[in-house]
Coordinates of C-alpha atoms in Angstrom, one line a residue:
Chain A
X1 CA 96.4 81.0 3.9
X2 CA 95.3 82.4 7.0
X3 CA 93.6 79.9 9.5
X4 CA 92.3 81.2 12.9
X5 CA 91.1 78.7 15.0
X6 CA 89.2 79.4 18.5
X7 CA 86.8 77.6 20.7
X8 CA 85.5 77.5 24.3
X9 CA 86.3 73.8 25.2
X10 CA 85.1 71.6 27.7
X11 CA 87.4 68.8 27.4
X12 CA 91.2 68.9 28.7
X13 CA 93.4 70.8 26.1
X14 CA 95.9 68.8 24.6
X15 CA 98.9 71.4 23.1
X16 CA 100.2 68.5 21.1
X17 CA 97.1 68.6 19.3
X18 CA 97.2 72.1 19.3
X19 CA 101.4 72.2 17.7
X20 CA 100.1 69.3 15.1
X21 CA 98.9 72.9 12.9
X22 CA 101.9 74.7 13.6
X23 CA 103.6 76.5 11.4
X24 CA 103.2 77.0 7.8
X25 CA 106.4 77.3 5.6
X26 CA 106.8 80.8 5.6
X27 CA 106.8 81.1 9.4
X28 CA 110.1 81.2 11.6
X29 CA 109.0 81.4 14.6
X30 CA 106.2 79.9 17.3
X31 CA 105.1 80.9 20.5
X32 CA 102.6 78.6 22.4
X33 CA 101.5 80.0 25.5
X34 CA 99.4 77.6 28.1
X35 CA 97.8 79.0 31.5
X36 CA 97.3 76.7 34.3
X37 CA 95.6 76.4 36.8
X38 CA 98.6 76.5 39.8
X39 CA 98.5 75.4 43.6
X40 CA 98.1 78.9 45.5
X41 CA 96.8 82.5 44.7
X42 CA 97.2 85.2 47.2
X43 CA 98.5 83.3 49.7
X44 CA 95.7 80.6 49.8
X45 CA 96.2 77.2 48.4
X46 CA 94.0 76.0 45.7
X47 CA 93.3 72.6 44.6
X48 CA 91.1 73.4 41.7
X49 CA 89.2 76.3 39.8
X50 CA 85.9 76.2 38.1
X51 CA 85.3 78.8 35.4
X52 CA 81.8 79.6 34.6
X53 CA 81.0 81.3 30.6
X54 CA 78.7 83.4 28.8
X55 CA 79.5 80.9 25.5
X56 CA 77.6 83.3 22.8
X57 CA 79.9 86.1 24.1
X58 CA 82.9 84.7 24.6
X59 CA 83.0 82.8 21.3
X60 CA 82.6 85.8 19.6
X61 CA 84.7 87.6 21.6
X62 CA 87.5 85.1 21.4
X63 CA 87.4 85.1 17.7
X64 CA 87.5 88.8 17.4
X65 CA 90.8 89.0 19.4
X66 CA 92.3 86.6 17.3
X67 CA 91.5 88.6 14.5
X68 CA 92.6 91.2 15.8
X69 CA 96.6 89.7 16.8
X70 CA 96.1 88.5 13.0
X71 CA 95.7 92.0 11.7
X72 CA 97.9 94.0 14.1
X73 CA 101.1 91.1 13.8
X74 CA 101.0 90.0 10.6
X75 CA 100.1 86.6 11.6
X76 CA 97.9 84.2 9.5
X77 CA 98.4 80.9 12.0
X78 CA 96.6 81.6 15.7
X79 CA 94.6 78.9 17.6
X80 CA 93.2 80.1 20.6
X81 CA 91.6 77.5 23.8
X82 CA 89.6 78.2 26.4
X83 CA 88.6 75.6 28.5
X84 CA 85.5 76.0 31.0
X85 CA 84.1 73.7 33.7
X86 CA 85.6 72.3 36.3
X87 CA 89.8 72.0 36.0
X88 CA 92.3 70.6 38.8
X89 CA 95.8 71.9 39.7
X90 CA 98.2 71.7 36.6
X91 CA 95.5 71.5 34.3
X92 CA 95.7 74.1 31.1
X93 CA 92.9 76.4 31.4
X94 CA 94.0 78.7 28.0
X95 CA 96.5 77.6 25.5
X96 CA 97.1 80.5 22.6
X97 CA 99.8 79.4 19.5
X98 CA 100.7 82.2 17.3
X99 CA 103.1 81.5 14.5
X100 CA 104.8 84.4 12.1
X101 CA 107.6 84.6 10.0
X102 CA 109.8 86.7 12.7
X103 CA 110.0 86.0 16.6
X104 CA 109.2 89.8 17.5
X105 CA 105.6 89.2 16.0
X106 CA 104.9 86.0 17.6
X107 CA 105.8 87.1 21.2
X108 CA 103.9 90.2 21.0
X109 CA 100.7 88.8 19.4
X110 CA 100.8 85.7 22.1
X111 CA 100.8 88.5 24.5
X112 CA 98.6 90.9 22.7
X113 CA 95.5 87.8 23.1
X114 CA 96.2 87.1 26.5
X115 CA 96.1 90.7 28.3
X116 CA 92.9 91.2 26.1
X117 CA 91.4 88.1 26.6
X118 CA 91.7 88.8 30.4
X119 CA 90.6 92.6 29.8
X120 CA 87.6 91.2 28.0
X121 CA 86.1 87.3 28.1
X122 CA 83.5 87.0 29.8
X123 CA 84.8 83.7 31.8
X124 CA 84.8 83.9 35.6
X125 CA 86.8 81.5 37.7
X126 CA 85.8 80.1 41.4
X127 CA 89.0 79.1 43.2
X128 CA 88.3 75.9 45.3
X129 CA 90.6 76.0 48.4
X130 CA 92.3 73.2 50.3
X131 CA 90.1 74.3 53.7
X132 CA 86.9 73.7 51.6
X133 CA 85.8 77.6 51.0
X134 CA 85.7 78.7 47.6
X135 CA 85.4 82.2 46.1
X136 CA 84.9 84.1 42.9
X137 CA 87.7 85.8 41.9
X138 CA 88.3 89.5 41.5
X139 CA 84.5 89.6 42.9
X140 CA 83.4 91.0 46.5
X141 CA 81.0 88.2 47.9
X142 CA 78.6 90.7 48.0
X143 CA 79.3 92.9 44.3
X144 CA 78.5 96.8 46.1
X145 CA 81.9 98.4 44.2
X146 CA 80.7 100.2 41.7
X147 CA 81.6 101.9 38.3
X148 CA 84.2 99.0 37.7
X149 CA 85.8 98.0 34.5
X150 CA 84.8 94.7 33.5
X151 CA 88.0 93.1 34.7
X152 CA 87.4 94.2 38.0
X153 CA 90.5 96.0 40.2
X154 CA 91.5 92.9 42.6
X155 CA 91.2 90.3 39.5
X156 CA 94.3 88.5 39.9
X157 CA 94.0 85.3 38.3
X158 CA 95.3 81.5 38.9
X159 CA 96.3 80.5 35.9
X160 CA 97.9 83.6 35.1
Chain B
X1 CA 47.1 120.3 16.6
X2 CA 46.6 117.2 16.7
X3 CA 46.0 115.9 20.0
X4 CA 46.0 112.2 21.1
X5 CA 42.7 111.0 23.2
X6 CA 43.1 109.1 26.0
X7 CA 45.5 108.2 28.7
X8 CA 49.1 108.8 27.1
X9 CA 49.9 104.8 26.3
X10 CA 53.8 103.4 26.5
X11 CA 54.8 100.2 24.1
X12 CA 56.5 98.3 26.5
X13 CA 59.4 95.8 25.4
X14 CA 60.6 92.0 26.2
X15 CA 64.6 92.5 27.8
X16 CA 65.9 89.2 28.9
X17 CA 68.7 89.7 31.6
X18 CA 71.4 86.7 32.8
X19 CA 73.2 87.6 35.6
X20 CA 76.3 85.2 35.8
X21 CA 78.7 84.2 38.6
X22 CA 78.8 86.1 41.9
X23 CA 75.6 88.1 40.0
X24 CA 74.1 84.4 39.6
X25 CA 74.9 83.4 43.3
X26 CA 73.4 87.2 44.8
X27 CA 70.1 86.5 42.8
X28 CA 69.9 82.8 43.0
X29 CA 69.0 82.7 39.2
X30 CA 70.8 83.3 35.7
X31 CA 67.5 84.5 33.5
X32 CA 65.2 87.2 34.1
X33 CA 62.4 88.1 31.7
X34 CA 61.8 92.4 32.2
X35 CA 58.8 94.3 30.6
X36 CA 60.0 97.7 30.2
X37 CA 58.8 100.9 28.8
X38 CA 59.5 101.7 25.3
X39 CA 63.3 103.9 25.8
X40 CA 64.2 102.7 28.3
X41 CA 68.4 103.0 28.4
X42 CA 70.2 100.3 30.2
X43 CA 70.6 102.3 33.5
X44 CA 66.8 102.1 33.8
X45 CA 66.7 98.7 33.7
X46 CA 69.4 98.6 36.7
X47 CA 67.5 101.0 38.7
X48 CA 64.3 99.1 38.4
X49 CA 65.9 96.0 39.0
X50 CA 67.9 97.3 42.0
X51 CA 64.6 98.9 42.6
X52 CA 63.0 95.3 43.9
X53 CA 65.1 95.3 47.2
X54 CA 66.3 92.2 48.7
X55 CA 68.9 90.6 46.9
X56 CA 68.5 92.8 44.0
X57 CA 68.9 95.7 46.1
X58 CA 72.8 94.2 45.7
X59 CA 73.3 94.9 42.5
X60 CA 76.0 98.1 41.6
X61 CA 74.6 100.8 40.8
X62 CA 76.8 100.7 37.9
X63 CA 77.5 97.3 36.8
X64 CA 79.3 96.7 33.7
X65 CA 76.9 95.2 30.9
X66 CA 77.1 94.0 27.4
X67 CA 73.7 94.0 25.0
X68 CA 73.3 91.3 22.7
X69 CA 77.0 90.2 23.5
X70 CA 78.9 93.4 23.1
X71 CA 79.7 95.5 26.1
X72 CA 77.1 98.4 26.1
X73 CA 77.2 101.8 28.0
X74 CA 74.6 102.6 30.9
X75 CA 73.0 105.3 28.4
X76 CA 72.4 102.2 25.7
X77 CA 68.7 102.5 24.6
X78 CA 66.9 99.1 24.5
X79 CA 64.9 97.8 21.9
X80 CA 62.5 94.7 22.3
X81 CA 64.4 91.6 22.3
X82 CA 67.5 92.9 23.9
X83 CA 69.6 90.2 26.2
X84 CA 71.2 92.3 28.7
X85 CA 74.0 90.5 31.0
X86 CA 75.5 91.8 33.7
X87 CA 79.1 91.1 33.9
X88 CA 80.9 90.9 36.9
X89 CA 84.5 91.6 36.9
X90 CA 85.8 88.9 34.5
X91 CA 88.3 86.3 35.4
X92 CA 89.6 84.6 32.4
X93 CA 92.9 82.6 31.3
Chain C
X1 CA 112.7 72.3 42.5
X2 CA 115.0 74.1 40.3
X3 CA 115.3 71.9 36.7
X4 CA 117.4 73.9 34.0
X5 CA 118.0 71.7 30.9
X6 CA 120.2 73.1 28.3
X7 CA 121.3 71.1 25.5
X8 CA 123.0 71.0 21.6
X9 CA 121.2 67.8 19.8
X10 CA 121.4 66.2 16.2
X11 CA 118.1 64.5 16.5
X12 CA 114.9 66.2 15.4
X13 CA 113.2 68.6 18.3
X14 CA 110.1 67.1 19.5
X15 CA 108.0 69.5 21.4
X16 CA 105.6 67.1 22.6
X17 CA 108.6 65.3 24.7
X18 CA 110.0 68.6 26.0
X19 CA 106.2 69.6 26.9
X20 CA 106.2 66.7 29.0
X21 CA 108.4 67.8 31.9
X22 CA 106.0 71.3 32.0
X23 CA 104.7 73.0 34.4
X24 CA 105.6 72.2 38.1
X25 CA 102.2 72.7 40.2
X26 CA 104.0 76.3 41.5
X27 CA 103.6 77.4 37.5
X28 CA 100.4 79.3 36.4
X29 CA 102.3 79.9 33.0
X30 CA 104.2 78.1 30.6
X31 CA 105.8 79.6 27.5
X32 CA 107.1 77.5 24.3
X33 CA 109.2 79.1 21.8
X34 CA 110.5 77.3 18.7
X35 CA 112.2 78.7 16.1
X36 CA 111.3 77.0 12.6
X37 CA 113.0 77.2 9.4
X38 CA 111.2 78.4 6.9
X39 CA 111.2 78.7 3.0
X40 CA 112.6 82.4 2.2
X41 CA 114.8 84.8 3.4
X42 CA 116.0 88.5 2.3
X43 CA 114.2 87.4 -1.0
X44 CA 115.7 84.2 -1.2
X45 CA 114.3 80.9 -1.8
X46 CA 115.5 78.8 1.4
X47 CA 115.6 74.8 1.0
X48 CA 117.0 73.9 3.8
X49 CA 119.7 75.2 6.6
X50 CA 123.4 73.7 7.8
X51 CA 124.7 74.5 11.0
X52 CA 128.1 74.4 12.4
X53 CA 128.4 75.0 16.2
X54 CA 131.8 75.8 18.7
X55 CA 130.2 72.2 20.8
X56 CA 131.9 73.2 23.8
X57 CA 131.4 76.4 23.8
X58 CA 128.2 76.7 23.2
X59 CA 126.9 73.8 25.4
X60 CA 128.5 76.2 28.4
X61 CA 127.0 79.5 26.9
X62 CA 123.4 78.0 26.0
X63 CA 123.3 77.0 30.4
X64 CA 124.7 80.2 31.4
X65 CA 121.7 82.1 29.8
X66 CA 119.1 79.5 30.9
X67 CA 121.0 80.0 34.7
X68 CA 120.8 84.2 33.9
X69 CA 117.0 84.0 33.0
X70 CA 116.4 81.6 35.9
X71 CA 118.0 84.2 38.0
X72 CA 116.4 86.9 36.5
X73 CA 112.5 86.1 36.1
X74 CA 112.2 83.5 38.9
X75 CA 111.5 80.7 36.7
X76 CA 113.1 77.1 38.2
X77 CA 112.0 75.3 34.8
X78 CA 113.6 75.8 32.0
X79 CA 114.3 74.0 28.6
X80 CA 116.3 75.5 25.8
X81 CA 117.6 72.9 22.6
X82 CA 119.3 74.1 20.1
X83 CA 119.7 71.4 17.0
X84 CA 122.8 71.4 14.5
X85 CA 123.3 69.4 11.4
X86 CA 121.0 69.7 8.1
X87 CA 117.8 70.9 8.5
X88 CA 114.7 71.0 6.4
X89 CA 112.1 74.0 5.8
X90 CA 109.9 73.5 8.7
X91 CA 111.6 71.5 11.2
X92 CA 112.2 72.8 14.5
X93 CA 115.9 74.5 14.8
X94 CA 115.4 75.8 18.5
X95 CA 113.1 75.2 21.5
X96 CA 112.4 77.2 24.3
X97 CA 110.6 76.2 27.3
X98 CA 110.0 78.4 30.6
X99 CA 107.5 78.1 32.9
X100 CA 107.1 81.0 36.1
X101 CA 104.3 81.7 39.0
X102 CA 103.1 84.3 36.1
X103 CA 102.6 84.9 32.9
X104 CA 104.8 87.9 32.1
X105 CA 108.0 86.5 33.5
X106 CA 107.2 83.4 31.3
X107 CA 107.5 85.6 28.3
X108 CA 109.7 88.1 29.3
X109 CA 112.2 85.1 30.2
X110 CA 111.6 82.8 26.9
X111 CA 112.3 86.9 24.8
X112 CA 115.4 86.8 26.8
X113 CA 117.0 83.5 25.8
X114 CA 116.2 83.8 22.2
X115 CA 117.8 87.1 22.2
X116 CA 120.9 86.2 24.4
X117 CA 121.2 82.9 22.3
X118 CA 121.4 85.0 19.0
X119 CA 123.7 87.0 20.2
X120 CA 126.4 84.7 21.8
X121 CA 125.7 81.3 20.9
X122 CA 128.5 79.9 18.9
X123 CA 126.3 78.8 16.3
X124 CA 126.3 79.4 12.0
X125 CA 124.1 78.6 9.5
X126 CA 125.2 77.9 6.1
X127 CA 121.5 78.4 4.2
X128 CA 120.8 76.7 1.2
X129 CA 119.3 77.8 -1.5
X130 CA 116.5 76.6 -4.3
X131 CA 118.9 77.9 -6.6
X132 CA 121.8 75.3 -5.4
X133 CA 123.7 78.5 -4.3
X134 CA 124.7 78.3 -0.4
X135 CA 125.6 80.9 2.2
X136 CA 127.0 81.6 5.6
X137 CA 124.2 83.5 7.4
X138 CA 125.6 87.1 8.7
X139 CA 129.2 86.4 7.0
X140 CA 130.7 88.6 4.2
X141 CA 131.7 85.5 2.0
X142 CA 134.9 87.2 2.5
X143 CA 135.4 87.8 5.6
X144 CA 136.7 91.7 5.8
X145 CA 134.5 93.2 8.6
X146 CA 136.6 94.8 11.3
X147 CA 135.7 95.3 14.8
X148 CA 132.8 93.4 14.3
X149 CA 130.5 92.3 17.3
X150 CA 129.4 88.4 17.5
X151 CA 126.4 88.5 16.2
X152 CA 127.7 90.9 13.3
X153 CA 125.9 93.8 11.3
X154 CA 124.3 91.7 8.4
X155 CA 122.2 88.6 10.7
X156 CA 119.2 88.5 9.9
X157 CA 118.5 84.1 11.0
X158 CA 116.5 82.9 9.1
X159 CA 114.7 80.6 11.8
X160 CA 113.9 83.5 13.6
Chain D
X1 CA 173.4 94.7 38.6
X2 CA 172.9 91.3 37.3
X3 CA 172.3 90.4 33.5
X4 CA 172.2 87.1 31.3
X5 CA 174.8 86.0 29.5
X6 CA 174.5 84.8 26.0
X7 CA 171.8 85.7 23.4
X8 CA 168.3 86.6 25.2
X9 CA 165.8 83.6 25.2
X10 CA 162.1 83.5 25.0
X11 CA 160.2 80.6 26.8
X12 CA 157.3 79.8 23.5
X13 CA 153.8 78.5 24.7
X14 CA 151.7 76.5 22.4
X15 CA 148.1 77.7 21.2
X16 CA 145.4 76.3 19.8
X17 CA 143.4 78.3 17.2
X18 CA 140.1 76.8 16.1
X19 CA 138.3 78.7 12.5
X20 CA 134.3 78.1 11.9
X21 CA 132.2 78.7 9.4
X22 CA 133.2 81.7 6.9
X23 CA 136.8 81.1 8.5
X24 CA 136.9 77.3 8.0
X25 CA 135.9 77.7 4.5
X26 CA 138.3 80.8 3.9
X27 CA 141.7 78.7 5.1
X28 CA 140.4 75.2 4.2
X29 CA 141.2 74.3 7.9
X30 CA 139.3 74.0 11.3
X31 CA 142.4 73.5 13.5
X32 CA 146.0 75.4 13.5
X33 CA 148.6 74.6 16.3
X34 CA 150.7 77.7 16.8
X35 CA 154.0 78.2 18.6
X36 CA 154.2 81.8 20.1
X37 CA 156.3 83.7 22.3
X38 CA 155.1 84.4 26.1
X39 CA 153.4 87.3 26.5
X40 CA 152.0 87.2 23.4
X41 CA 148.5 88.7 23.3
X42 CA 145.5 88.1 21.0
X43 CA 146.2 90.8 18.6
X44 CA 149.7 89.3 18.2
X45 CA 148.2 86.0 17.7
X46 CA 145.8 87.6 15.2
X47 CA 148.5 89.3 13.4
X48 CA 151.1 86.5 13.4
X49 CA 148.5 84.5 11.0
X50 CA 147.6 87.2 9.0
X51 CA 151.4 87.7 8.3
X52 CA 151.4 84.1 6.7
X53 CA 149.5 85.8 3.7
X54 CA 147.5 84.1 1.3
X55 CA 143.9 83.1 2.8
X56 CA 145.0 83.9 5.9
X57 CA 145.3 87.5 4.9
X58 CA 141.9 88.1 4.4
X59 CA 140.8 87.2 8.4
X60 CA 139.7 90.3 9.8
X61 CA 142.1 92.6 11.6
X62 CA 139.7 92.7 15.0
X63 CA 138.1 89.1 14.7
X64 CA 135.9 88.3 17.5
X65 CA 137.7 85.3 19.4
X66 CA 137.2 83.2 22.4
X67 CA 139.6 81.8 24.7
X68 CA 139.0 78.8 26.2
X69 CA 135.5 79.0 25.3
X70 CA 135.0 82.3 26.1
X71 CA 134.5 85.4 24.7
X72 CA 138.0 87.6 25.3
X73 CA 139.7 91.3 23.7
X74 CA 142.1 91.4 21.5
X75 CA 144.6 92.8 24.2
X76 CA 144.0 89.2 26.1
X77 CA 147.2 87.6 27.3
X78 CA 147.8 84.3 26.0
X79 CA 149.3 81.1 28.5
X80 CA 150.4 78.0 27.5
X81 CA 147.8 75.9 26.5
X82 CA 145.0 78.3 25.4
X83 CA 142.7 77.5 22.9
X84 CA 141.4 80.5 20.6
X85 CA 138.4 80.1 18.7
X86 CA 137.5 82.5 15.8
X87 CA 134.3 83.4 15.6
X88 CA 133.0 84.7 12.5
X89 CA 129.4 86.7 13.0
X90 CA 127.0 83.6 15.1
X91 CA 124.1 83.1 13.7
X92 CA 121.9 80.7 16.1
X93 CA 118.2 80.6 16.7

């Protein structure tokens, strides 16, 4: 039975809650992957992020991806987080569980969601810093580059 | 041979654009309600946007859009009822 | 702070408890692997798996490879169990925790200890089958093979 | 020019072997003390047991072993006091 899960969340994820699915019988293998939101980026140190969303979109996107990873691995178990708001240091920003009856799958569909997901969501994070500025990332302060793919060219994210 | 009478007329259509993080913070505003001629493609709608000056005027040239929720080429015709966003560079996980 | 913890248990995995010690506030990216016995393999109808392990042996090999991918992807937290004993369909035979500064090493580390473990861990499973037939995993049942590397020509695990 | 007297003598070291899995099962045994002469190496270990016959014919020629917990070759010189695992094909994970 195939059961894809994914939501844009507001409240903290939980990846016990998230494992509690995980697997079914026939799988042998799970890989949970959790981003977080970490202490420094590019040499700045951050005490928090706040990710903004276009929900319509990125629900549907979301749940497309999944589908996708489902199709292309084989797998019929993937629940797929995003949370949005305001999130401090340590906190779980994206938590992705992929289970499949062999390894290889499960690695490369955990993988698989999270490059596209970054290629493709359309969630933007603002990186609060420890001397009080705060900045969009992969965005100029003033947007004048032009002709750029959607996940920008200096988009290097916190919770990577 | 027929022949219209008249000044030539144009249909125009209701776009809504949202404009969302560093977009949102340039214009000072997330929703825009655009009347637009009838074919109209989605660089037209950036060039009369960008066309307004000032903040606007800040906008790429070429940003990267998506029409009703799916990302959408600058040659993408509108149709009445069309939410345009303009996506900055995307920053997810 | 570098925390490797490598250990051979009897008791049941719990992912929850080894979630608990992840990530530091460095980490933007935590990977969890387990590996799960599941209900068929090579056609057969699995109940349940027995494994034998070389203790000593494999308590030394199982920290070497956590040290190695330490080494190797920068990551100073890592968790790798590996149970013995009886197990049924669906509990948790191996865990796998890493957690690096980014997401790729995170993976790329976790692909490495799985694979390093399956090949050099002195571990068998004796699978048991619906039919009340049971089996060494990867042995002939008499043992003929020449020149035959650890891991052998025939393993296919069946918690993969 | 010097040479012993009397019959040559060999010093004998004692090994360890430990059997697992498919091995265990095959000889009925996890654990075999062994007396061997110095210099002996794994192969001569290896072919020492299989001389015994019976089960212990049937372990593999080229068996993967371990001495002293780790992996060695067959052309590994054994010392007093080694322990020599074999290990049938692992299958962890």
């Amino acid at each position: 039975m195939r059961v894809l899960r994914t939501a844009i969340v507001t409240e903290p994820i939980v990846p016990e809650e998230i494992l509690a699915d995980f697997p079914s019988l026939e799988d042998g293998a799970c890989v949970l992957f959790l981003g977080v939101v970490r202490n420094h980026n590019q040499g700045k140190d951050v005490i928090g992020l706040g990710y903004q969303v276009y929900q319509g979109m990125a629900e549907k996107t979301l749940a497309v991806i999944a589908a996708e990873a489902s199709h292309r691995f084989g797998s019929d178990r993937i629940t797929v987080f995003h949370r949005i708001g305001e999130l401090r240091v340590g906190e779980v920003s994206t938590a992705i569980a992929v289970a499949t009856p062999h390894r290889g799958e499960a690695f490369e569909a955990s993988r698989y969601i999270i490059e596209e997901l970054k290629q493709r969501l359309p969630i933007w994070k603002r990186e609060h810093y420890v001397d009080g500025d705060s900045d969009w990332v992969g965005s100029n302060t003033t947007p004048k580059v032009e002709d750029r793919k959607p996940d920008g060219s200096r988009d290097v994210g916190s919770a990577e | 041979m027929g022949r219209a009478f008249g000044p030539p007329f144009f249909l125009s259509m209701n776009i809504q654009a949202l404009f969302f993080a560093s977009y949102r913070d340039l214009l000072g505003t997330g929703e825009i309600a655009l009347s637009l001629p009838e074919g109209t493609a989605v660089s037209g709608m950036v060039a009369e946007l960008r066309g307004r000056g000032g903040a606007f005027g800040n906008l790429p040239a070429f940003p990267v859009v998506a029409v009703n929720e799916e990302y959408a080429s600058e040659d993408r015709l509108l149709r009445d009822g069309d939410v345009v966003a303009f996506i900055p560079p995307v920053a997810g996980g």
